[in-house]
Amino acid sequence: MALSDWLAPDMAWAAFSVIVPLAAALLSLPLARHARYIALPAALLGLIVACASAAQVWLHGAVLLAAGGWAPPLGIVLRLDGLAAAFLVLTAAISTAVAWYALPQFAARGASESRSGFAFWPLLFFLWAGLNALLVSNDLFNLYVALELIGLTAVALVALDGKPAVIAAALRYLLFALFGSLAYLLGVVLLYAQYATLDMTLLRHVAQADFATLLAAALMTAGLLAKTALVPLHAWLPPAHAGAPAPASALLSALVVKGSFYVVIRLWFDVLPNQAGAAFTTLLGTLGALAILYGSALAFRQNRLKPIIAYSTVAQLGYLFLVFPLAGGAGEAQPWGAAAWSGGMFHALSHGLAKAAMFLAAGTLIQAVGHDRIDGLDGIARSMPIAAFAFGLAAISLMGLPPSGGFTAKYLLLTAALAAGQWGWAIIMIVGGLLAAGYLFRVLNRFLLEGDRSATLQAVPAGGQIIALLLALAAILLGLLSATPYALLQIGRPDAAAGGLS
Amino acid sequence: MTGITLFGLTGALVIGLGVFGLVARHHLVHRVLAFNLIGSGIFLLFGALASRSPNGTDPVPQALVITGIVVALAATALAVTLITRFAEASGRTHLPDDSEDGDGAV
Amino acid sequence: MSAWLPVLVLSTSLVTAIAIFPLAQARQRLRTGVNLAGALAKLALVAIMLEGVARGEIYETRLALLPGLDFLLRVDALALLFLTLSAVLWLLTTIYAISYLGDSPHLSRFFGFFSLCVAATTGIALSGTLITFFIFYELLTLATWPLVVHRGNAESMAAGSRYLAYTLAGSAVLLIGIVWLESLTGPIEFDRPGQLVGLDPAALQAIFWLLIAGLGVKAAIVPLHGWLPSAMVAPAPVSALLHAVAVVKAGAFGIVRIIYDVYGTGLVFELGIGLPLALVASFTIIYGSMRALQQSDIKRRLAYSTVSQVSYIVLGASVFGPFATIGGLVHLVHQGLMKITLFFAAGAFAERMHAYRVTDLAGAGRSMPWTAAAFTIAALGMIGVPPMAGFISKWYLGVGAVQGGFIWVIPVLIGSSLLNAAYFLPVVYRLWFAPASGRADPGSEGPLWLIAPAVITAFAALFAGLLAGLGLSPLGWATMIVTRNYSP
């Protein structure tokens, strides 16, 4: 078969992207502690499938695939468009990096580590399968199943360590996640009662702006926001993300919270673009702005490395919700369309790469120092320059400084805000960038202090540092080579992305 | 009052009971039970809607409810496992008050 | 080939940085070799392009960031003026830094970030669009910070935080200005007249001040200059980089680009924003000199002198007329040559005879004659003694101001020259005529590589003045830029 045949529009890459990690997860259950031998090959296969999906979308446009040949409303449709493809590649890249990073850590040495060594690999692949299922679903109930799969594996990943404080964090996360799922499910049931279908394309054509629909949408959104940890539903995130083992933290902060955000975007931009209303979009934007300010302020007050990064996630998630008030608007002067929507999606992608890099870099630093108080990191750049550099590069993207994916995102969001004359949101973004610089340079300052601590450090393999550096470089390159991901995101872009919600 | 309406109302009542339990009780097992109540109420509601269809019983909600029950089972299993481990490790059955500073792990 | 020249010249510094970072501390010879090879390769490329641009060629490399938003490297005459300066000074500063730092710790980190700074400066010089400029402007901020905090002690850290607070806040303001402008017009490309036609004048004025405020932080325009004196805790080569090669120049160069290539002198005149900027620049010139007079620490005196001198460039850009423009542009080069000489010399005095205050310099002319001579030439140039480089700048600025009807600039120039004399001549006096009595350590000249850079730049500054009439002198090149691009 020629390459073009492999990428033909009828190839079921959307389905493969779920099947491959699912198979790896199921296979790693009986393999138990030997699962690590299949982890890297399976991850690489998943990465290839994700790239093939993206190439298929790039060549042929958005692909719809009726599972088992049944048309909706009875059958289930998988959809692969530019947005889904971009997130598939992101998920695959980060999962592969994490798998590679985690190989020495979860090598199942000794009795105390055996449980986490056994559980990590199936959890990683179940999470990956759940995320991919979520990305390609075009059916609201399918999304529910995917959300639950993601939520439960994420909770289990948090609890891997087994310390009481961490289990408490996992339980609190579970309570929020279950609340979120049930609220979402109730909304789904109400929508089905109204329209007798859960296919997102069909729903868009029949959905009204009546009370039942809006109630259903509100329930679903509230549930999803709890899972995305948007302020004021964020309380579970910092202890959970800070308490999990570093590779798990990377997955949670980079991907899991993005999953539920992705559903919010799908719900409003693809299914209900004409039902949102200005009050609702302003509310989401305001919560996002609060998240930026509040998350940054709390990140400033932490004295441990991982809580700083976790609160930074709370703050960074806020930017994503500025998409709602900013979508549409004016902007005839710009040669690109849908600036706010594209900027938001860019932000999700670059934050994913940068945050994963930062957690992995932090993981190696903490491993070397033995604890995660930042006053223990004085002068660490001398002994661990690669990890320090990776942390710094990731920080650049999180601050939204060029050249990085975070800057491209900020530039797009800012042009959208100022073209529409919405100065308030623009100021929030600028202030948020400065606050991020404040709490991140507080850490970076430590790295460059004088003194040589190499005698007191534990030896850490260079591999983990290099993986963190590669992810951070990817976040930087996303800003320099932004034309291609931008063009990919535009394939199958919803009309509301350019026209705005109404 | 038709049977369908009765099912629907019962479903709503069970959901309400679950939400009340979630708010009023802090024992972790009670909370998990409350979530199960909410879930059951939603499934009951869904079942009632299934029989409302004009051309016989709608099969889709039934399929979805079965899936949902499996998911709820998995969630409950995970929750109970975590609660057991938490109780064993800390001797407590309630979550401690919010402490915002997480405990760092590698 | 010619489409690749801008990328090649950028990568000479960038690749050097990437190659140096992973080198172990002990690989002294390899590090030096890579560093010098990069700097020499850059000079060779610059020479090729000088010849081409003099013939009227323009080199461009373009990469789309977003549809219509281009990353554009473009070598025109103005870009090359700044590029040549930074390329020459990079080589000399590298040579100086290698002997100055000796075998102090973190050398690979130091020279890596140093090369990265030069790469950022190259990018700033070659930027063909506003967004490209901003990318490199921020890269410069980030790459300079590790150098400012290089010593890693509490004082350096405080200076570094101050530097970041000023520059990051400044670039946030700059970014608002850029995005506001581009939200009205679409992406801005330099040297493409008519992009701003038909926009609301009030908005254009507000945007102009946002841009100037953002750039003014790096250009150390009063009251945005506070970071510069405190950054003096960094090692001497870093000071040279901040004051002569990269940072303050980047700000001043940006202001020149905004006035000539984004707004255009016609629009600046119509909007009435040239005069207030000229006033701010004049105030900075006088204020900087007065503060310099109060400093007893040599490096702090030089720092305030920079605050004052860089605003000559801004003054030349904001006063209309070809002569003032030439004066401002040529001062970009002249100030760089003279100020780097002063810092090389000050670093050598500190290193060889532990002289940190002006009074410590007594008798240095006898123990360190070459260094003292270089310092003297540069100081006289700064004062503007004819026929030194500084005189040429001030002469053209003065003539231009008269032509443009800004007569009040003349007393500013005279006043600042008097102040320059007042704070430089006592130093020169101490070097040569004060008795060296009471000094435990009379000091001695350092190795050749510590002396040579200062002597070379001092003579370059001298010849830039003496031979200003030649076509390839800084003055000749600045005149070519103005006749080619900005003459009305």
JSON list of C-alpha atoms in Angstrom, two decimals, chain C residues 60-155:
[
{"chain": "C", "resi": 60, "resn": "GLU", "atom": "CA", "xyz": [15.46, 39.00, 3.07]},
{"chain": "C", "resi": 61, "resn": "THR", "atom": "CA", "xyz": [14.39, 35.76, 4.76]},
{"chain": "C", "resi": 62, "resn": "ARG", "atom": "CA", "xyz": [10.73, 35.25, 5.48]},
{"chain": "C", "resi": 63, "resn": "LEU", "atom": "CA", "xyz": [8.80, 32.66, 7.49]},
{"chain": "C", "resi": 64, "resn": "ALA", "atom": "CA", "xyz": [5.06, 32.83, 8.11]},
{"chain": "C", "resi": 65, "resn": "LEU", "atom": "CA", "xyz": [4.12, 32.62, 11.79]},
{"chain": "C", "resi": 66, "resn": "LEU", "atom": "CA", "xyz": [0.42, 32.96, 11.07]},
{"chain": "C", "resi": 67, "resn": "PRO", "atom": "CA", "xyz": [-1.30, 33.80, 7.81]},
{"chain": "C", "resi": 68, "resn": "GLY", "atom": "CA", "xyz": [-0.10, 37.32, 7.01]},
{"chain": "C", "resi": 69, "resn": "LEU", "atom": "CA", "xyz": [2.07, 37.54, 10.12]},
{"chain": "C", "resi": 70, "resn": "ASP", "atom": "CA", "xyz": [5.64, 37.12, 8.99]},
{"chain": "C", "resi": 71, "resn": "PHE", "atom": "CA", "xyz": [8.86, 36.46, 10.78]},
{"chain": "C", "resi": 72, "resn": "LEU", "atom": "CA", "xyz": [11.08, 38.56, 8.54]},
{"chain": "C", "resi": 73, "resn": "LEU", "atom": "CA", "xyz": [14.84, 39.03, 8.65]},
{"chain": "C", "resi": 74, "resn": "ARG", "atom": "CA", "xyz": [15.84, 41.85, 6.38]},
{"chain": "C", "resi": 75, "resn": "VAL", "atom": "CA", "xyz": [19.26, 43.41, 5.86]},
{"chain": "C", "resi": 76, "resn": "ASP", "atom": "CA", "xyz": [18.96, 47.01, 4.82]},
{"chain": "C", "resi": 77, "resn": "ALA", "atom": "CA", "xyz": [21.43, 49.83, 5.40]},
{"chain": "C", "resi": 78, "resn": "LEU", "atom": "CA", "xyz": [20.08, 50.77, 8.84]},
{"chain": "C", "resi": 79, "resn": "ALA", "atom": "CA", "xyz": [20.06, 47.15, 9.97]},
{"chain": "C", "resi": 80, "resn": "LEU", "atom": "CA", "xyz": [23.62, 46.78, 8.83]},
{"chain": "C", "resi": 81, "resn": "LEU", "atom": "CA", "xyz": [24.77, 49.85, 10.76]},
{"chain": "C", "resi": 82, "resn": "PHE", "atom": "CA", "xyz": [23.68, 48.26, 14.02]},
{"chain": "C", "resi": 83, "resn": "LEU", "atom": "CA", "xyz": [24.70, 44.77, 12.94]},
{"chain": "C", "resi": 84, "resn": "THR", "atom": "CA", "xyz": [28.23, 45.80, 12.05]},
{"chain": "C", "resi": 85, "resn": "LEU", "atom": "CA", "xyz": [28.65, 47.56, 15.37]},
{"chain": "C", "resi": 86, "resn": "SER", "atom": "CA", "xyz": [27.47, 44.57, 17.35]},
{"chain": "C", "resi": 87, "resn": "ALA", "atom": "CA", "xyz": [29.51, 42.10, 15.29]},
{"chain": "C", "resi": 88, "resn": "VAL", "atom": "CA", "xyz": [32.75, 44.03, 15.77]},
{"chain": "C", "resi": 89, "resn": "LEU", "atom": "CA", "xyz": [32.15, 44.64, 19.44]},
{"chain": "C", "resi": 90, "resn": "TRP", "atom": "CA", "xyz": [31.13, 41.00, 19.99]},
{"chain": "C", "resi": 91, "resn": "LEU", "atom": "CA", "xyz": [34.54, 39.84, 18.82]},
{"chain": "C", "resi": 92, "resn": "LEU", "atom": "CA", "xyz": [36.40, 42.36, 20.97]},
{"chain": "C", "resi": 93, "resn": "THR", "atom": "CA", "xyz": [34.22, 41.82, 24.04]},
{"chain": "C", "resi": 94, "resn": "THR", "atom": "CA", "xyz": [34.66, 38.07, 23.73]},
{"chain": "C", "resi": 95, "resn": "ILE", "atom": "CA", "xyz": [38.43, 38.42, 23.62]},
{"chain": "C", "resi": 96, "resn": "TYR", "atom": "CA", "xyz": [38.28, 40.75, 26.60]},
{"chain": "C", "resi": 97, "resn": "ALA", "atom": "CA", "xyz": [35.91, 38.53, 28.55]},
{"chain": "C", "resi": 98, "resn": "ILE", "atom": "CA", "xyz": [38.06, 35.44, 28.07]},
{"chain": "C", "resi": 99, "resn": "SER", "atom": "CA", "xyz": [40.97, 37.07, 29.87]},
{"chain": "C", "resi": 100, "resn": "TYR", "atom": "CA", "xyz": [38.82, 39.06, 32.26]},
{"chain": "C", "resi": 101, "resn": "LEU", "atom": "CA", "xyz": [36.95, 36.05, 33.60]},
{"chain": "C", "resi": 102, "resn": "GLY", "atom": "CA", "xyz": [39.97, 33.76, 33.59]},
{"chain": "C", "resi": 103, "resn": "ASP", "atom": "CA", "xyz": [38.90, 30.51, 35.19]},
{"chain": "C", "resi": 104, "resn": "SER", "atom": "CA", "xyz": [35.99, 31.76, 37.28]},
{"chain": "C", "resi": 105, "resn": "PRO", "atom": "CA", "xyz": [33.02, 29.36, 37.56]},
{"chain": "C", "resi": 106, "resn": "HIS", "atom": "CA", "xyz": [30.12, 28.81, 35.10]},
{"chain": "C", "resi": 107, "resn": "LEU", "atom": "CA", "xyz": [32.05, 29.91, 32.03]},
{"chain": "C", "resi": 108, "resn": "SER", "atom": "CA", "xyz": [30.08, 27.84, 29.53]},
{"chain": "C", "resi": 109, "resn": "ARG", "atom": "CA", "xyz": [26.86, 29.25, 30.89]},
{"chain": "C", "resi": 110, "resn": "PHE", "atom": "CA", "xyz": [28.30, 32.75, 30.71]},
{"chain": "C", "resi": 111, "resn": "PHE", "atom": "CA", "xyz": [29.57, 32.55, 27.14]},
{"chain": "C", "resi": 112, "resn": "GLY", "atom": "CA", "xyz": [26.48, 30.64, 26.02]},
{"chain": "C", "resi": 113, "resn": "PHE", "atom": "CA", "xyz": [24.14, 33.36, 27.22]},
{"chain": "C", "resi": 114, "resn": "PHE", "atom": "CA", "xyz": [26.57, 35.98, 25.97]},
{"chain": "C", "resi": 115, "resn": "SER", "atom": "CA", "xyz": [26.36, 34.59, 22.45]},
{"chain": "C", "resi": 116, "resn": "LEU", "atom": "CA", "xyz": [22.61, 34.29, 22.82]},
{"chain": "C", "resi": 117, "resn": "CYS", "atom": "CA", "xyz": [22.45, 37.99, 23.68]},
{"chain": "C", "resi": 118, "resn": "VAL", "atom": "CA", "xyz": [24.40, 38.80, 20.57]},
{"chain": "C", "resi": 119, "resn": "ALA", "atom": "CA", "xyz": [22.09, 36.58, 18.54]},
{"chain": "C", "resi": 120, "resn": "ALA", "atom": "CA", "xyz": [19.13, 38.50, 19.95]},
{"chain": "C", "resi": 121, "resn": "THR", "atom": "CA", "xyz": [20.81, 41.78, 19.07]},
{"chain": "C", "resi": 122, "resn": "THR", "atom": "CA", "xyz": [21.44, 40.53, 15.56]},
{"chain": "C", "resi": 123, "resn": "GLY", "atom": "CA", "xyz": [17.78, 39.62, 15.32]},
{"chain": "C", "resi": 124, "resn": "ILE", "atom": "CA", "xyz": [16.76, 43.07, 16.54]},
{"chain": "C", "resi": 125, "resn": "ALA", "atom": "CA", "xyz": [18.96, 44.68, 13.91]},
{"chain": "C", "resi": 126, "resn": "LEU", "atom": "CA", "xyz": [17.60, 42.49, 11.12]},
{"chain": "C", "resi": 127, "resn": "SER", "atom": "CA", "xyz": [13.93, 42.54, 12.13]},
{"chain": "C", "resi": 128, "resn": "GLY", "atom": "CA", "xyz": [11.74, 43.44, 9.21]},
{"chain": "C", "resi": 129, "resn": "THR", "atom": "CA", "xyz": [8.39, 43.33, 10.98]},
{"chain": "C", "resi": 130, "resn": "LEU", "atom": "CA", "xyz": [7.20, 44.63, 14.31]},
{"chain": "C", "resi": 131, "resn": "ILE", "atom": "CA", "xyz": [6.50, 41.14, 15.62]},
{"chain": "C", "resi": 132, "resn": "THR", "atom": "CA", "xyz": [9.99, 39.93, 14.69]},
{"chain": "C", "resi": 133, "resn": "PHE", "atom": "CA", "xyz": [11.43, 42.88, 16.52]},
{"chain": "C", "resi": 134, "resn": "PHE", "atom": "CA", "xyz": [9.40, 42.08, 19.61]},
{"chain": "C", "resi": 135, "resn": "ILE", "atom": "CA", "xyz": [10.44, 38.42, 19.57]},
{"chain": "C", "resi": 136, "resn": "PHE", "atom": "CA", "xyz": [14.13, 39.31, 19.61]},
{"chain": "C", "resi": 137, "resn": "TYR", "atom": "CA", "xyz": [13.63, 42.20, 22.01]},
{"chain": "C", "resi": 138, "resn": "GLU", "atom": "CA", "xyz": [12.20, 39.78, 24.56]},
{"chain": "C", "resi": 139, "resn": "LEU", "atom": "CA", "xyz": [14.83, 37.17, 23.80]},
{"chain": "C", "resi": 140, "resn": "LEU", "atom": "CA", "xyz": [17.40, 39.81, 24.63]},
{"chain": "C", "resi": 141, "resn": "THR", "atom": "CA", "xyz": [15.76, 40.47, 28.00]},
{"chain": "C", "resi": 142, "resn": "LEU", "atom": "CA", "xyz": [15.74, 36.80, 28.85]},
{"chain": "C", "resi": 143, "resn": "ALA", "atom": "CA", "xyz": [19.26, 36.08, 27.65]},
{"chain": "C", "resi": 144, "resn": "THR", "atom": "CA", "xyz": [20.73, 39.06, 29.51]},
{"chain": "C", "resi": 145, "resn": "TRP", "atom": "CA", "xyz": [19.22, 38.19, 32.89]},
{"chain": "C", "resi": 146, "resn": "PRO", "atom": "CA", "xyz": [21.51, 35.19, 33.60]},
{"chain": "C", "resi": 147, "resn": "LEU", "atom": "CA", "xyz": [24.48, 37.45, 32.81]},
{"chain": "C", "resi": 148, "resn": "VAL", "atom": "CA", "xyz": [23.34, 40.20, 35.16]},
{"chain": "C", "resi": 149, "resn": "VAL", "atom": "CA", "xyz": [22.94, 37.68, 37.99]},
{"chain": "C", "resi": 150, "resn": "HIS", "atom": "CA", "xyz": [26.06, 35.79, 36.94]},
{"chain": "C", "resi": 151, "resn": "ARG", "atom": "CA", "xyz": [27.91, 36.20, 40.24]},
{"chain": "C", "resi": 152, "resn": "GLY", "atom": "CA", "xyz": [24.97, 34.66, 42.09]},
{"chain": "C", "resi": 153, "resn": "ASN", "atom": "CA", "xyz": [25.31, 36.71, 45.26]},
{"chain": "C", "resi": 154, "resn": "ALA", "atom": "CA", "xyz": [22.48, 38.59, 46.91]},
{"chain": "C", "resi": 155, "resn": "GLU", "atom": "CA", "xyz": [23.44, 41.89, 45.33]}
]
